[in-house]
XYZ file of C-alpha atoms in Angstrom:
296
model
C 86.046 107.873 98.488
C 86.091 111.123 100.469
C 89.304 112.709 101.706
C 88.308 115.269 104.325
C 91.144 117.783 104.410
C 89.459 119.764 107.205
C 89.239 116.834 109.580
C 89.370 117.901 113.228
C 91.685 115.247 114.601
C 90.798 113.885 117.983
C 93.365 114.010 120.765
C 92.616 110.936 122.851
C 93.957 111.025 126.424
C 95.868 107.985 127.651
C 95.278 107.047 131.271
C 97.367 104.783 133.494
C 98.785 104.556 136.976
C 102.274 105.000 135.515
C 101.355 108.350 133.973
C 99.607 109.506 137.132
C 102.604 108.621 139.307
C 104.908 110.647 137.048
C 102.474 113.536 136.567
C 102.594 113.012 132.805
C 99.719 114.174 130.630
C 99.750 111.995 127.516
C 97.438 112.069 124.499
C 97.420 110.386 121.105
C 96.818 112.586 118.068
C 94.515 110.272 116.141
C 95.789 110.723 112.619
C 94.589 107.159 112.038
C 91.069 108.591 111.874
C 91.632 110.771 108.814
C 90.641 108.110 106.271
C 90.357 104.304 106.241
C 93.166 103.950 103.665
C 94.984 107.286 103.341
C 95.407 107.394 107.078
C 97.847 108.829 109.548
C 100.737 110.901 108.293
C 100.437 109.488 104.768
C 98.045 112.093 103.367
C 100.091 114.946 104.826
C 103.236 113.673 103.122
C 101.427 113.136 99.828
C 99.318 116.270 99.529
C 101.960 118.609 98.064
C 103.046 115.907 95.620
C 99.416 115.632 94.467
C 99.318 119.422 94.204
C 102.522 119.371 92.129
C 100.962 116.789 89.817
C 97.888 118.951 89.298
C 99.997 122.048 88.633
C 102.305 120.259 86.190
C 101.937 118.413 82.929
C 102.430 114.910 84.209
C 101.125 111.657 82.776
C 100.948 109.943 86.148
C 102.640 109.273 89.474
C 105.296 106.674 90.294
C 106.555 105.684 93.733
C 108.321 102.913 95.644
C 107.657 100.518 98.499
C 107.721 97.029 99.917
C 105.025 94.395 100.142
C 103.413 95.979 103.201
C 104.004 99.648 102.396
C 101.496 102.053 103.953
C 102.880 104.732 101.655
C 102.162 102.724 98.508
C 98.575 101.935 99.364
C 97.955 105.538 100.400
C 99.443 106.663 97.077
C 97.269 104.190 95.189
C 94.154 105.403 96.989
C 94.975 109.085 96.532
C 95.612 108.532 92.820
C 92.416 106.521 92.488
C 90.446 109.339 94.123
C 92.047 111.942 91.853
C 91.870 109.741 88.720
C 95.664 109.728 88.322
C 97.538 106.888 86.645
C 100.022 105.407 89.111
C 102.850 102.904 89.197
C 104.416 101.183 92.187
C 107.999 99.904 92.058
C 107.988 96.981 94.485
C 110.987 95.789 96.510
C 111.535 92.067 95.840
C 110.032 89.751 93.250
C 108.418 87.284 95.672
C 105.192 89.291 95.540
C 104.703 88.284 91.905
C 103.499 84.821 92.917
C 102.381 85.555 96.455
C 101.253 89.192 96.735
C 100.457 90.585 100.166
C 96.999 91.933 100.992
C 98.506 95.411 100.711
C 99.731 94.802 97.176
C 96.405 93.243 96.198
C 94.651 96.361 97.467
C 97.086 98.602 95.576
C 96.345 96.687 92.399
C 92.593 96.828 92.997
C 92.882 100.609 93.370
C 94.444 100.787 89.911
C 98.154 100.898 90.705
C 100.362 99.099 88.196
C 102.884 97.019 90.134
C 106.416 96.466 88.860
C 108.527 94.037 90.891
C 112.304 94.388 90.922
C 114.950 92.481 92.843
C 116.176 93.875 96.112
C 119.666 94.714 94.897
C 118.231 96.875 92.111
C 115.757 98.427 94.527
C 118.624 99.745 96.630
C 119.464 102.036 93.703
C 116.045 103.752 93.885
C 117.526 107.139 94.841
C 120.468 107.029 92.436
C 120.268 109.359 89.461
C 121.195 106.655 86.935
C 118.265 104.528 88.116
C 115.888 107.491 88.110
C 116.928 108.412 84.562
C 116.092 104.854 83.516
C 112.641 105.186 85.089
C 112.045 108.588 83.461
C 112.887 107.116 80.077
C 110.611 104.154 80.686
C 107.758 106.249 82.092
C 108.101 109.728 80.582
C 106.377 112.640 82.304
C 105.602 110.646 85.452
C 106.010 112.508 88.742
C 108.351 110.372 90.866
C 107.616 110.372 94.597
C 110.495 109.006 96.706
C 109.873 106.064 99.012
C 107.820 107.081 102.030
C 107.087 110.523 100.581
C 110.604 111.750 101.322
C 111.897 115.064 100.053
C 111.038 118.722 100.495
C 107.411 118.330 99.448
C 106.923 115.457 101.883
C 108.512 117.407 104.738
C 106.424 120.467 103.869
C 103.276 118.373 104.062
C 104.302 116.654 107.291
C 104.968 120.072 108.853
C 101.257 120.867 108.614
C 100.547 118.136 111.173
C 101.868 120.644 113.694
C 98.729 122.734 113.120
C 96.847 120.103 115.125
C 99.232 120.072 118.111
C 97.814 121.901 121.170
C 99.894 124.898 122.263
C 100.645 123.643 125.776
C 102.512 120.521 124.593
C 106.108 120.084 125.807
C 107.024 116.920 123.896
C 105.896 115.485 120.551
C 106.677 111.889 119.633
C 106.308 110.003 116.375
C 107.367 106.747 114.811
C 110.108 107.030 112.183
C 110.479 105.205 108.875
C 111.884 107.599 106.295
C 112.214 110.440 108.887
C 110.010 112.700 106.741
C 107.409 113.240 109.463
C 109.868 113.933 112.261
C 111.678 116.432 110.002
C 108.390 118.132 109.232
C 107.584 118.446 112.920
C 111.054 119.835 113.643
C 110.624 122.448 110.939
C 107.383 123.677 112.505
C 107.779 123.221 116.273
C 108.791 125.914 118.727
C 112.395 125.682 119.889
C 111.367 124.943 123.476
C 109.425 121.855 122.380
C 111.224 118.516 122.129
C 110.566 116.114 119.266
C 111.292 112.414 119.754
C 111.334 110.024 116.810
C 111.280 106.277 117.427
C 112.770 104.323 114.528
C 110.811 101.292 113.330
C 113.816 99.669 111.659
C 116.994 98.076 112.904
C 120.172 100.182 112.861
C 118.118 103.317 112.322
C 120.865 105.654 113.527
C 121.741 106.432 109.899
C 118.564 108.543 109.781
C 120.294 111.134 111.972
C 121.637 112.665 108.767
C 118.051 113.350 107.643
C 117.404 115.400 110.791
C 120.472 117.640 110.586
C 118.983 120.308 108.337
C 115.866 120.605 110.527
C 117.427 120.238 113.974
C 118.924 123.708 114.291
C 117.558 124.083 117.834
C 118.875 120.658 118.900
C 115.382 119.735 120.055
C 115.109 116.637 117.860
C 116.005 113.220 119.249
C 116.167 109.899 117.411
C 115.517 106.788 119.526
C 116.713 103.559 117.909
C 116.231 100.925 120.625
C 112.647 99.825 119.984
C 112.634 98.189 116.550
C 111.688 94.722 117.935
C 113.811 92.885 115.415
C 113.600 95.261 112.480
C 111.169 96.834 110.073
C 107.907 94.893 109.886
C 109.103 92.565 112.647
C 107.419 91.851 115.949
C 107.997 89.877 119.118
C 105.625 88.294 121.662
C 106.460 91.206 123.976
C 105.295 93.779 121.418
C 102.110 91.833 120.632
C 101.298 91.530 124.325
C 101.790 95.282 124.673
C 99.432 95.962 121.751
C 96.735 93.701 123.138
C 97.026 95.198 126.621
C 96.968 98.756 125.243
C 93.821 98.033 123.268
C 92.157 96.487 126.323
C 93.082 99.358 128.651
C 92.823 102.349 126.269
C 90.416 101.046 123.588
C 92.906 102.119 120.907
C 94.330 99.832 118.222
C 98.001 100.373 117.406
C 99.811 99.124 114.297
C 102.710 96.781 114.893
C 105.019 98.316 112.276
C 105.170 101.862 113.633
C 102.988 103.284 116.390
C 103.090 100.308 118.771
C 106.886 100.448 118.828
C 106.850 104.183 119.459
C 104.309 103.884 122.283
C 106.231 101.028 123.889
C 109.405 103.105 123.824
C 107.692 106.210 125.140
C 106.041 104.413 128.065
C 109.312 102.632 128.819
C 111.051 106.023 129.028
C 108.394 107.244 131.446
C 108.792 104.033 133.471
C 112.518 104.832 133.692
C 111.823 108.244 135.192
C 112.007 110.416 132.068
C 109.453 113.076 131.075
C 108.165 113.737 134.598
C 105.663 116.599 134.812
C 105.460 116.913 131.020
C 102.592 117.346 128.582
C 103.170 114.880 125.747
C 101.373 114.210 122.488
C 102.169 111.092 120.481
C 101.207 110.766 116.824
C 99.129 107.778 115.836
C 100.385 107.605 112.272
C 97.797 105.108 111.037
C 98.857 102.146 108.941
C 96.388 99.825 110.628
C 96.021 97.852 107.400
C 99.454 96.452 108.220
C 97.878 94.487 111.077
C 96.019 92.313 108.557
C 99.009 89.987 108.453
C 98.942 89.386 112.227
C 95.232 89.622 113.065
C 95.305 86.030 114.290
C 97.728 87.159 117.017
C 95.614 90.097 118.172
C 92.421 90.216 120.199
């Protein structure tokens, strides 16, 4: 497994009559091309945690996620590559008897899976719960869900190094808000950053942006969750299939498809005229395995 840290990400132009009519120049930053497993923004969010592990005296790495977590499988792959012991705390116990393809892959990469009920999982950021984990797994480096935290934001900020200088607007999908915070910390004040939440009632993530939104150029869009995290509708699937046919680019239904739908809808409504826009393709295409029968 090779993780090419010097990958020259491709910016793929998106062409359509809608964009031409609004004089919008739109490209996708193809972070999905970085690696078949540790794809998209995942490696960026993980890399300083991996560095911290190597600089410390840790026994392994522990992190959190659900049955279809892109973060967990990226963590498992990164640990496998670096020969690091790793543990995944899994939301919900249903995966014990019926594990998802993602969890099977995590296990095959050497991650030890520990399933806990959803009510307990909600305590994952509470100090009492973390103390319990530290006692159970001493000297393990704990990575918050989705790579949150200062190290995750620091890593996500380096994505900005691949943004062309002439860009007016940067858009990304939002799960934990780590990537959008990283972009805000690095972008010029005259550039606008739009984050499209992939989960229902995502407005609570505004509090994550506050510390990084000093120039008020960060915007959280919460209207394109299509039923909630990991959910999809016939409308979203039709959009994905049409986008692949017209642009020859596969989107993932959990994150990037929702962001692209929202972005193009905004342009359809007359926003972003005469702007140069780059949208992050944050990878996670393994998530489509569960709906491949609905895609063509």
